[in-house]
CSV table of C-alpha atoms and ligand atoms in Angstrom, one decimal:
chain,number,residue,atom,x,y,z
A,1,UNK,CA,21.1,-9.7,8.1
A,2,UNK,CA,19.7,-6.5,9.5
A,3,UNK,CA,17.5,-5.9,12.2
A,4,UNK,CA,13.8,-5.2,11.6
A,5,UNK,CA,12.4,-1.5,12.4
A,6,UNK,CA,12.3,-1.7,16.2
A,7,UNK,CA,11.5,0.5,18.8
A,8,UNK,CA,11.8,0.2,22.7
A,9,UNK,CA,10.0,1.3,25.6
A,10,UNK,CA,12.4,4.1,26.2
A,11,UNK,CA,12.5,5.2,22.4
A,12,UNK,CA,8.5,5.8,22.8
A,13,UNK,CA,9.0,7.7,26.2
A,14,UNK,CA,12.2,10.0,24.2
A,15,UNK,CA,10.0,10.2,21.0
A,16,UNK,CA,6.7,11.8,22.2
A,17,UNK,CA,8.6,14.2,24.8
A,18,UNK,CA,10.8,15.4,22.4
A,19,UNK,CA,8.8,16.1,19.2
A,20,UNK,CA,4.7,15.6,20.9
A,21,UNK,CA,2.1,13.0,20.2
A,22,UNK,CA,0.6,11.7,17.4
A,23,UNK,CA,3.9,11.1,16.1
A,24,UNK,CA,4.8,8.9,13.2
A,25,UNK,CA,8.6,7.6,13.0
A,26,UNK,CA,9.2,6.6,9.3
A,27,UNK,CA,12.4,3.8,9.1
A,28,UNK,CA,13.5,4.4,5.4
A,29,UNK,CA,15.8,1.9,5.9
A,30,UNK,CA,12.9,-0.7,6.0
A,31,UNK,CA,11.6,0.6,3.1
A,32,UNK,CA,14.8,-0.3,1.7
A,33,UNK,CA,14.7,-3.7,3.0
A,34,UNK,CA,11.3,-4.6,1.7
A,35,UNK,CA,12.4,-2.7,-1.3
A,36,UNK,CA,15.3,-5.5,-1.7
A,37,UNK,CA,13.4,-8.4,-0.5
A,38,UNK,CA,10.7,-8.6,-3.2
A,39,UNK,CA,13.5,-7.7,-5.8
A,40,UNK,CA,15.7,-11.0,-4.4
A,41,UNK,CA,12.8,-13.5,-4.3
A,42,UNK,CA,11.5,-12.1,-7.9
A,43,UNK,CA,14.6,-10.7,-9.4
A,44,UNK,CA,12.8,-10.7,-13.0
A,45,UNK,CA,9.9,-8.5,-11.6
A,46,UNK,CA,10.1,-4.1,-12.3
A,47,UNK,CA,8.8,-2.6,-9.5
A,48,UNK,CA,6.2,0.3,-9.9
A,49,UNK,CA,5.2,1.4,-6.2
A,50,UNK,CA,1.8,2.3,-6.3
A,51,UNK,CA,2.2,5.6,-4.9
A,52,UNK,CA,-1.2,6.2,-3.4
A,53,UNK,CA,-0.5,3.6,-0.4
A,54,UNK,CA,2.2,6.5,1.0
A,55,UNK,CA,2.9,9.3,-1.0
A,56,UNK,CA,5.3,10.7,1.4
A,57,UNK,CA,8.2,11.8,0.1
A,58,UNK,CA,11.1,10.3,1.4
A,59,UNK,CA,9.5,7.4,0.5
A,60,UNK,CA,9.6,7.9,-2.7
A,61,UNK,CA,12.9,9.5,-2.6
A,62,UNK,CA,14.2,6.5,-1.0
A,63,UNK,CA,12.5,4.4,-3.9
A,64,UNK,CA,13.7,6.5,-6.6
A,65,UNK,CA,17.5,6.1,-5.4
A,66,UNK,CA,16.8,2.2,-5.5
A,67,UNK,CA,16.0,2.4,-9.2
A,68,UNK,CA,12.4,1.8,-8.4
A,69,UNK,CA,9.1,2.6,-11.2
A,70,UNK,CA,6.2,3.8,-10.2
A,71,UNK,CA,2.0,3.8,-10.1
A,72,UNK,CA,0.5,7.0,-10.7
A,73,UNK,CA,-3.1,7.2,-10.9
A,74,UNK,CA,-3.7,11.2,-11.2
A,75,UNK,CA,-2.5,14.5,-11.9
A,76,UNK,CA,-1.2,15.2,-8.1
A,77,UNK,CA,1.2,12.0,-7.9
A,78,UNK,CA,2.6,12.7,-11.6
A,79,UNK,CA,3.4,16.3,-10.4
A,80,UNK,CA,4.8,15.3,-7.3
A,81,UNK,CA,6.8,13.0,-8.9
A,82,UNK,CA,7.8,15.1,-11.6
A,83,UNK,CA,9.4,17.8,-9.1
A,84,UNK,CA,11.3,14.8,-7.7
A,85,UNK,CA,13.0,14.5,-11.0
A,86,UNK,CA,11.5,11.1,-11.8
A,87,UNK,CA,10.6,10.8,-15.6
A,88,UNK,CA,7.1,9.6,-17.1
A,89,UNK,CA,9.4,7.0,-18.3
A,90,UNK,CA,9.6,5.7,-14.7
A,91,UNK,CA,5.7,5.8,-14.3
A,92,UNK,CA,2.9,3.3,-15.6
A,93,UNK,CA,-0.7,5.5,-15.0
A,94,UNK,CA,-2.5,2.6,-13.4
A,95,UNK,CA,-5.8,3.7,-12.8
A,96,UNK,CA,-8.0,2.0,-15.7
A,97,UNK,CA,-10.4,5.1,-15.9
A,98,UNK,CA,-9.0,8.2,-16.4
A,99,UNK,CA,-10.2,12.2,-16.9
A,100,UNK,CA,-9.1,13.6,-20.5
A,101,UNK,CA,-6.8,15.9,-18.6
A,102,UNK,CA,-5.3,13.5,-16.6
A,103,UNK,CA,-4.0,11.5,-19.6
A,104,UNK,CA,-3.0,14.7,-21.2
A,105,UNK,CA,-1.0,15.5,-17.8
A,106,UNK,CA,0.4,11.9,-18.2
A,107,UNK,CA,1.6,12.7,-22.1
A,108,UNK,CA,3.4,15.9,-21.6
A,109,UNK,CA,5.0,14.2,-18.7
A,110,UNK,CA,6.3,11.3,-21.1
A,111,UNK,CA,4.1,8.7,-19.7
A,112,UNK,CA,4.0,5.3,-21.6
A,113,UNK,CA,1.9,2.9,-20.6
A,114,UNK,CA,-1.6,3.4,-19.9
A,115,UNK,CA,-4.1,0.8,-17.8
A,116,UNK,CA,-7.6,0.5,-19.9
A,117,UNK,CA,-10.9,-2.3,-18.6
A,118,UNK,CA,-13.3,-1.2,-21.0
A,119,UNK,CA,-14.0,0.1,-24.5
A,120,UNK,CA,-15.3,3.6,-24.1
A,121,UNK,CA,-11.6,3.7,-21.9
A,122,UNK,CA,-9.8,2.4,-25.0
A,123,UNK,CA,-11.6,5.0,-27.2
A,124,UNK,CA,-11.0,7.6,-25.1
A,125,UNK,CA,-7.2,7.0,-24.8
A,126,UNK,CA,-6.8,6.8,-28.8
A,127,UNK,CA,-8.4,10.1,-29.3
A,128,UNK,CA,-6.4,11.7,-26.6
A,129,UNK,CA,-3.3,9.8,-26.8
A,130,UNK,CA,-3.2,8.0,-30.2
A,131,UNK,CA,-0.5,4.9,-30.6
A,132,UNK,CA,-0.4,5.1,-26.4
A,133,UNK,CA,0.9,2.2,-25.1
A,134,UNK,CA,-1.9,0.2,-23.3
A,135,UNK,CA,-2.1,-2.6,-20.5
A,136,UNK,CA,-5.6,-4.4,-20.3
A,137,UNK,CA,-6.3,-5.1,-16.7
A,138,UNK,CA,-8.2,-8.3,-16.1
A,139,UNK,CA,-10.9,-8.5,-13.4
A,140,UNK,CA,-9.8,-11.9,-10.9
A,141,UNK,CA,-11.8,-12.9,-8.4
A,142,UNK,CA,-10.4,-13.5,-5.2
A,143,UNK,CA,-12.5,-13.1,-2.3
A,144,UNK,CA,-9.4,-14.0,0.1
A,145,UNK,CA,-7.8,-11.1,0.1
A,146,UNK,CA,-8.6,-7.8,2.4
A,147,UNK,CA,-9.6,-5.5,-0.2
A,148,UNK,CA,-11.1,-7.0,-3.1
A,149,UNK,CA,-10.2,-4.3,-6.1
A,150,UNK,CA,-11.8,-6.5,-8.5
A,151,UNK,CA,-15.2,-5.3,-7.5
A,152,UNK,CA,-14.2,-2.1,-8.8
A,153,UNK,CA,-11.6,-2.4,-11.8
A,154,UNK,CA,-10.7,-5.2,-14.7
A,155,UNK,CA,-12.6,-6.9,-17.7
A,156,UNK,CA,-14.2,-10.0,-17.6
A,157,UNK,CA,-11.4,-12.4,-19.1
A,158,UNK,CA,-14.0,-13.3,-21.6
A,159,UNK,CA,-14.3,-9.8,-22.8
A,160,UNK,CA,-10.6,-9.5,-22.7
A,161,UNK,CA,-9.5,-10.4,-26.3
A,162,UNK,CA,-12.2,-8.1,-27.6
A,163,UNK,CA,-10.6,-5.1,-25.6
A,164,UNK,CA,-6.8,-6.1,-27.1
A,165,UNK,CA,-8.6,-6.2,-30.5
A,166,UNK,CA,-10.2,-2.9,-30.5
A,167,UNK,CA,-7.0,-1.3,-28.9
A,168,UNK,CA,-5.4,-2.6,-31.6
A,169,UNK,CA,-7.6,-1.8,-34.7
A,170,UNK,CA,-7.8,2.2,-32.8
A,171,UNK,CA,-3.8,2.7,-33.4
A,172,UNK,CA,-2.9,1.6,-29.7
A,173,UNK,CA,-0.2,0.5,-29.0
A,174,UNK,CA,-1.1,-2.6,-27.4
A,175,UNK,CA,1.1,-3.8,-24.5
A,176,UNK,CA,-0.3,-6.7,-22.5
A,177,UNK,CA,-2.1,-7.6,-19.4
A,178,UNK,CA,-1.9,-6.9,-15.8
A,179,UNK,CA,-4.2,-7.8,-12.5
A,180,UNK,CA,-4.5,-7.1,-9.1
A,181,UNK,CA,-5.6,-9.7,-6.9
A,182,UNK,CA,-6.8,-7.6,-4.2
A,183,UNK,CA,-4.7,-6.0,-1.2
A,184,UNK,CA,-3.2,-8.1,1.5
A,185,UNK,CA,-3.5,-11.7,-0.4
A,186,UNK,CA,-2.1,-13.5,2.2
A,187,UNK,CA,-2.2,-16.8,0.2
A,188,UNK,CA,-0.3,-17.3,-3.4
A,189,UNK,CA,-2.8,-19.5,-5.1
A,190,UNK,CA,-5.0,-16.0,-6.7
A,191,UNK,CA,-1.5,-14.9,-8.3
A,192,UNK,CA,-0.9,-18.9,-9.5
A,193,UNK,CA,-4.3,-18.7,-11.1
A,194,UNK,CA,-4.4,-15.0,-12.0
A,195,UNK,CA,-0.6,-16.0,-14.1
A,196,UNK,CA,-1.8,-19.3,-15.7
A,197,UNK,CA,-5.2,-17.5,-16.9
A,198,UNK,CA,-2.8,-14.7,-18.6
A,199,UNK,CA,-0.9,-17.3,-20.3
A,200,UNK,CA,-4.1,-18.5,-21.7
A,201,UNK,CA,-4.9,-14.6,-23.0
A,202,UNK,CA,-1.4,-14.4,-24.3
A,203,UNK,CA,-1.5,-17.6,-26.1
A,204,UNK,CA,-4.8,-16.7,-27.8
A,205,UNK,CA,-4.1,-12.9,-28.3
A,206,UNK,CA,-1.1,-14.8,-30.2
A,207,UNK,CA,-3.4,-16.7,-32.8
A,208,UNK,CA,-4.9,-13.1,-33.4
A,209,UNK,CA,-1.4,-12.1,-34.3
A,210,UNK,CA,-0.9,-9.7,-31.2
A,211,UNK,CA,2.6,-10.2,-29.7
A,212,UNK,CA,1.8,-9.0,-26.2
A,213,UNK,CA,4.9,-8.1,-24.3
A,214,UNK,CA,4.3,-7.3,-20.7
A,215,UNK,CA,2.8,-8.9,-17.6
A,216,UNK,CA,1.9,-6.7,-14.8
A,217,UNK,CA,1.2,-9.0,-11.5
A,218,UNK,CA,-0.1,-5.8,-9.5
A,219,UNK,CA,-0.2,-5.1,-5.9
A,220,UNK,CA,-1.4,-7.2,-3.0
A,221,UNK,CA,1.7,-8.4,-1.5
A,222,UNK,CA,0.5,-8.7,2.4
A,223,UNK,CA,2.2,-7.8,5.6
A,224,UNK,CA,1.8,-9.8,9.4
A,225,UNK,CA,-1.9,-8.6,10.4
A,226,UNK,CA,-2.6,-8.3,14.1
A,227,UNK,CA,-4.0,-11.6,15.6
A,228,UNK,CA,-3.0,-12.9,12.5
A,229,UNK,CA,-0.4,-15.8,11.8
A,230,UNK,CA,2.9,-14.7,10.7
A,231,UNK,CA,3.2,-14.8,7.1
A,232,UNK,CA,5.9,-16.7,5.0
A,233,UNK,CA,6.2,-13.9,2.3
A,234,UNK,CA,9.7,-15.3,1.0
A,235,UNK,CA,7.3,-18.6,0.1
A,236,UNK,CA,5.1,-16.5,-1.3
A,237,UNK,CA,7.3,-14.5,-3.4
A,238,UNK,CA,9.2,-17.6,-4.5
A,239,UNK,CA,5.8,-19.6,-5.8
A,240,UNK,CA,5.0,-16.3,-7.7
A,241,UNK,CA,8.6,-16.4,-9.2
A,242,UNK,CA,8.3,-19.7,-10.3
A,243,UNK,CA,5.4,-19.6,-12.1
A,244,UNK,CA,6.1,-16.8,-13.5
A,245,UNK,CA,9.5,-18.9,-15.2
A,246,UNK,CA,7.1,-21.1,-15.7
A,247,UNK,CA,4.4,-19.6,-17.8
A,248,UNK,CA,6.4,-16.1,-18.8
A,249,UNK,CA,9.9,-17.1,-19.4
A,250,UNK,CA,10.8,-14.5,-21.7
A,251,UNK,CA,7.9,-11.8,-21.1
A,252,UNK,CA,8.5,-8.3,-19.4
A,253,UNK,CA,7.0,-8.5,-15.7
A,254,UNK,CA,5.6,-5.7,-13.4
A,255,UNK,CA,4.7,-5.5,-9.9
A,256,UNK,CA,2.9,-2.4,-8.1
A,257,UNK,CA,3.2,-3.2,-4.7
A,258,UNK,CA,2.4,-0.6,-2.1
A,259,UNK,CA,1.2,-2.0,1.2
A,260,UNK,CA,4.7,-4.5,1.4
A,261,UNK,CA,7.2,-1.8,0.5
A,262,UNK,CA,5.7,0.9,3.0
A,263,UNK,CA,3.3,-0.5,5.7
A,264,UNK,CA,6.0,-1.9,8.1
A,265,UNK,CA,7.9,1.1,7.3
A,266,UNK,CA,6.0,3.5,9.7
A,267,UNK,CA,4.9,3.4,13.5
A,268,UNK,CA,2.8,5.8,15.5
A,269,UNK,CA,2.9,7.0,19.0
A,270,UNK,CA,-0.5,8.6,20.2
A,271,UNK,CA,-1.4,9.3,23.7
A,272,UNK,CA,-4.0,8.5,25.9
A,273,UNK,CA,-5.7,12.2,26.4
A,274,UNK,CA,-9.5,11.3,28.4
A,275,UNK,CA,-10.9,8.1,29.8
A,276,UNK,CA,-14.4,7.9,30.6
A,277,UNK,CA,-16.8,4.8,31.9
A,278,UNK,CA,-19.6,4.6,29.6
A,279,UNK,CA,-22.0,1.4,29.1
A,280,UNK,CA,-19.8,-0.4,31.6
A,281,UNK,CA,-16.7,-0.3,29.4
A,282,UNK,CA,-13.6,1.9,29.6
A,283,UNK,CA,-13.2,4.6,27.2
A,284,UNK,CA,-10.3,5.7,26.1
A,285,UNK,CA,-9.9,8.8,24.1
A,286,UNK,CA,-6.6,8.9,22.2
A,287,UNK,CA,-4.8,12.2,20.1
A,288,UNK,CA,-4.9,10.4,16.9
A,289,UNK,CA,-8.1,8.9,15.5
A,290,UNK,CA,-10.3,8.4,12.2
A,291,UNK,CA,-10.3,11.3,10.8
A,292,UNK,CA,-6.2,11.0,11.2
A,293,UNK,CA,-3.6,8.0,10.4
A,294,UNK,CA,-6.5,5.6,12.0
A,295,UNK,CA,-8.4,6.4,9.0
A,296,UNK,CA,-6.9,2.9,7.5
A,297,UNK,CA,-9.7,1.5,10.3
A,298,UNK,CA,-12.0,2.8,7.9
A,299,UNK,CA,-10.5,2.7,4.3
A,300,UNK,CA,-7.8,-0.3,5.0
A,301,UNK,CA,-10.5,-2.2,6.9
A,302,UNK,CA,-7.0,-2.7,9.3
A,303,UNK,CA,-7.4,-3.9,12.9
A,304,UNK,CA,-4.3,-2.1,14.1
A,305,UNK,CA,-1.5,-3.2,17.2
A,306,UNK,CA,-1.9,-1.1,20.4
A,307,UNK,CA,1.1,-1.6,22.7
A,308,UNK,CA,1.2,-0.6,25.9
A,309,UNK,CA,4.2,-2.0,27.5
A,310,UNK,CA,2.2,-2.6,30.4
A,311,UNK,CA,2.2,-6.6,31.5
A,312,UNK,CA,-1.5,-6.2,32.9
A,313,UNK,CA,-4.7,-8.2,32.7
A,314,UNK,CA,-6.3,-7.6,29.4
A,315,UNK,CA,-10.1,-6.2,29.7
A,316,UNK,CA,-12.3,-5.1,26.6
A,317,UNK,CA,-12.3,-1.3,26.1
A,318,UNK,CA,-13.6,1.3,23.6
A,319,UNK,CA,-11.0,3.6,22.0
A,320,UNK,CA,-11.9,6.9,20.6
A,321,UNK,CA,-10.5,9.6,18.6
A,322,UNK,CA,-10.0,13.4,19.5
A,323,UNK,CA,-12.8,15.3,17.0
A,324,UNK,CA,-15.8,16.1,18.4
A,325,UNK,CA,-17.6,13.7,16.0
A,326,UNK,CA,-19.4,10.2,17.3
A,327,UNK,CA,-18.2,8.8,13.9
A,328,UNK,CA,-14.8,9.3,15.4
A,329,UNK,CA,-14.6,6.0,17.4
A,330,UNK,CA,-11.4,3.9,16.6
A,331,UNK,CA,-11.8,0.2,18.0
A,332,UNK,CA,-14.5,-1.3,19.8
A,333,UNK,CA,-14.5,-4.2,22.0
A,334,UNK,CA,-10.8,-3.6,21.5
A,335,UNK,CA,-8.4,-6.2,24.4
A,336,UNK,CA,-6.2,-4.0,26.3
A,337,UNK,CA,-4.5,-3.4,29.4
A,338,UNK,CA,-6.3,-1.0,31.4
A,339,UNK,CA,-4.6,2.5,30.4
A,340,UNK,CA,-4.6,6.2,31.8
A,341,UNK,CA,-4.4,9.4,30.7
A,342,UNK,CA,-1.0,10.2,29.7
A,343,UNK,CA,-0.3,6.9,28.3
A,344,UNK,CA,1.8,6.2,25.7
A,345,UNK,CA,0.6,4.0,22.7
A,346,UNK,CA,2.9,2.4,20.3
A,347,UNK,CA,1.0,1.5,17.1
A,348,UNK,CA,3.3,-0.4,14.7
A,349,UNK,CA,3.1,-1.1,10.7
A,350,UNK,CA,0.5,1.7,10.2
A,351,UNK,CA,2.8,3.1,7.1
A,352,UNK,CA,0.3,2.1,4.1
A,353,UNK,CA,-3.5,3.7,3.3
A,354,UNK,CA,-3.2,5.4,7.0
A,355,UNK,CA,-1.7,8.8,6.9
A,356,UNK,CA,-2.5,8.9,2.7
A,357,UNK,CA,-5.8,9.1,3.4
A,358,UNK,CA,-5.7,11.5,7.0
A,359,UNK,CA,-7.7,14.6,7.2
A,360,UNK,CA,-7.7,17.9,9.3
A,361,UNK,CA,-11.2,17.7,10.1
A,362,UNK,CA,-12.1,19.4,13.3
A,363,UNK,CA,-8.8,21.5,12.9
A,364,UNK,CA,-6.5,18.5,14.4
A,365,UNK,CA,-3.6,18.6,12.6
A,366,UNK,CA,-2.2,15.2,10.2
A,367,UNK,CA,0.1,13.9,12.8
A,368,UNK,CA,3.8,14.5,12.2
A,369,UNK,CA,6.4,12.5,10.4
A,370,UNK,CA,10.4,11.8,11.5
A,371,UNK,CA,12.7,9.4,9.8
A,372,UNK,CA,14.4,7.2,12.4
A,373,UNK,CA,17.9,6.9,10.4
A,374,UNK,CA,18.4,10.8,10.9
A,375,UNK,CA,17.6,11.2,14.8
A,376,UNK,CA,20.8,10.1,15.7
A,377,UNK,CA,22.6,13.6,16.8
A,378,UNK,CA,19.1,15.4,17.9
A,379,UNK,CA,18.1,12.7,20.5
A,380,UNK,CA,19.7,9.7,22.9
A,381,UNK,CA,17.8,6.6,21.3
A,382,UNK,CA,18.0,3.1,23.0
A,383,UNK,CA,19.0,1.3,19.9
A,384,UNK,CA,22.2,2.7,17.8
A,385,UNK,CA,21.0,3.7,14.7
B,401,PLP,C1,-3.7,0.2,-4.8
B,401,PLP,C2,-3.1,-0.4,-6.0
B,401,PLP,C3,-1.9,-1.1,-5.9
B,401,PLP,C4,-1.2,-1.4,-4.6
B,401,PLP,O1,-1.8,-2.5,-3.9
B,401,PLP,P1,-1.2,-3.1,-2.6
B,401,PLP,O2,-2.2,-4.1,-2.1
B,401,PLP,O3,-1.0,-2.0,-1.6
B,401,PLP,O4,0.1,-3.7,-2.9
B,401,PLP,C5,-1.3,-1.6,-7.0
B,401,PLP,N1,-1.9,-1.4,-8.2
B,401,PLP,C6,-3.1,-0.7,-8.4
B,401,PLP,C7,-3.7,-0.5,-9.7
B,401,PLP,C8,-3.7,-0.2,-7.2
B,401,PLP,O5,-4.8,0.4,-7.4
């Protein structure tokens, strides 16, 4: 069994003197290892990582090499994959609403399958794609989860068989059905019910003589959430994978995870740069903030893991980015130890919609990136690699 993505005290220290802070250190070896659990608790399941969580390239790289698929949902992450050598065969173009040039980007890059929710969608993609493989994504509700994408995307399953229908009767190629049960679904009943309610579409897309071949179970997947109970994901994975040789025994399945494969993957260190008293709290002003790889506080809704290393007293203290904009406040009422300037912060699983979604805004740079596997001649580490 190998050792989780760890790093000591002393790494932090060697880290931020070496290469400067905000620093992220990317483990591609534990985007291997989440790579390989999800495919050994669901061994029937073809992964697509849904690029947009972490583009970055090695991991993709590191994903391609594994035989991976992948989520694309615009022109930029086809073409970024497409200089990797990864085919359109390789990619599903998730996004159920799509620009005409995107989908024409998507065919001259040999792109199959196509995500549709709505008619206008489905007419669109048969006069720009005709006989285009299509998946129709079903809206479930499931206000557990973190981010609820069903606000945004999927049919009613009511309107679903009309959608296969007129896919069907404008030259599509029609596919089958996928859902995403919302990021970070820490419980497995939403996928249960999401997969049972397919089998109910597929049964009756049957009696309208549609032999639908592929089930795409999305994204979601959690990881451990500060403050949070640790979570039980082989459970998890194994319910899903039971139901799924349950109700699909001989169907195609898809996953797109993005949060499991790559948010335990990367940590930051950031440093304590000004500290200031103000409404009879600490301050503490950090070099990384919103408008950088905290911009998950915002987009991810994520509460992230500040460690310290100090064994102190924990107080309640107000931490603030580096721009010069009042927006740019990270936590509030955040428990800490009581820091300084010059202190280190270790900040782990920050790898998913975090750095994707960083800015330069104020001219502060997007904080670096290092892989952890290839320090190993450039810098004395605590822990052999
Ligand atoms: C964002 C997204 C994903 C990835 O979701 P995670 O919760 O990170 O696993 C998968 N599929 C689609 C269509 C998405 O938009």
């Amino acid at each position: 069994m190998q050792k989780e993505f760890h790093l000591s005290q002393t790494d932090v220290k060697r880290l931020a003197e070496q290469f400067g802070t905000p620093l992220l250190v990317m483990s591609v070896e534990q985007v291997k290892r989440n790579y390989r659990t999800l495919k050994e608790f669901m061994p029937r399941v073809n992964i697509h990582y849904a690029v947009k969580a972490n583009p970055d390239e090695r991991i993709v790289r590191t994903l391609k090499d594994l035989g991976s698929c992948f989520d694309v949902a615009s022109d930029g992450e086809i073409f970024q994959l497409q200089e990797m050598g990864i085919g359109g065969d390789r990619m599903v173009f998730a996004n159920p609403i799509k620009p005409v040039h995107s989908i024409e980007t998507a065919g001259q890059a040999g792109i199959s399958y196509y995500m549709v929710d709505s008619e206008p969608e489905i007419e669109k993609m048969a006069r720009v794609a005709p006989g285009a493989g299509v998946l129709v994504r079903v809206r479930m509700q499931n206000p557990e989860a973190l981010i609820d994408l069903n606000k945004k995307f999927g049919a009613e399953p009511a309107d679903v068989m009309r959608l296969l229908l007129k896919a069907r009767d404008c030259g599509l190629d029609v596919a089958g059905l996928a859902f995403h049960v919302g990021s970070q679904a820490t419980q497995h009943h939403a996928y249960l019910n999401a997969i049972k309610l397919c089998r109910g579409l597929f049964d009756e897309a049957m009696t309208h003589g549609m032999n639908l071949r592929i089930l795409d179970i999305g994204g979601g997947f959690p990881i451990r959430a500060p403050g949070s109970e640790k979570i039980n994901i082989q459970a998890i994975f194994s319910s899903i994978n039971n139901a799924l040789d349950e109700y699909f025994p001989s169907i195609e399945i898809w996953a797109e995870p993005g949060r499991f494969i790559c948010g335990t993957a990367v940590k930051l260190i950031t440093r304590v740069i000004g500290k200031q008293h103000r409404d009879n709290q600490d301050w503490y002003f950090l070099d990384e903030g919103i408008y950088g790889t905290f911009s998950g506080v915002i987009f991810d809704h994520w509460d992230y893991e500040l460690l310290s290393f100090k064994d102190e007293p924990l107080i309640s203290a107000t931490f603030a980015g580096p721009s010069c904009d009042s927006f740019d406040v990270i936590f509030r009422e955040k428990e800490t130890v009581r820091l300084d300037v010059d202190d280190l912060l270790l900040v782990p699983d920050i790898g998913s919609y975090s750095s994707a979604s960083a800015t330069t805004f104020n001219g502060f740079s997007k904080a670096k990136v290092i892989v952890w596997e290839q320090l190993g001649d450039v810098i004395q580490l605590d822990t052999a690699v």
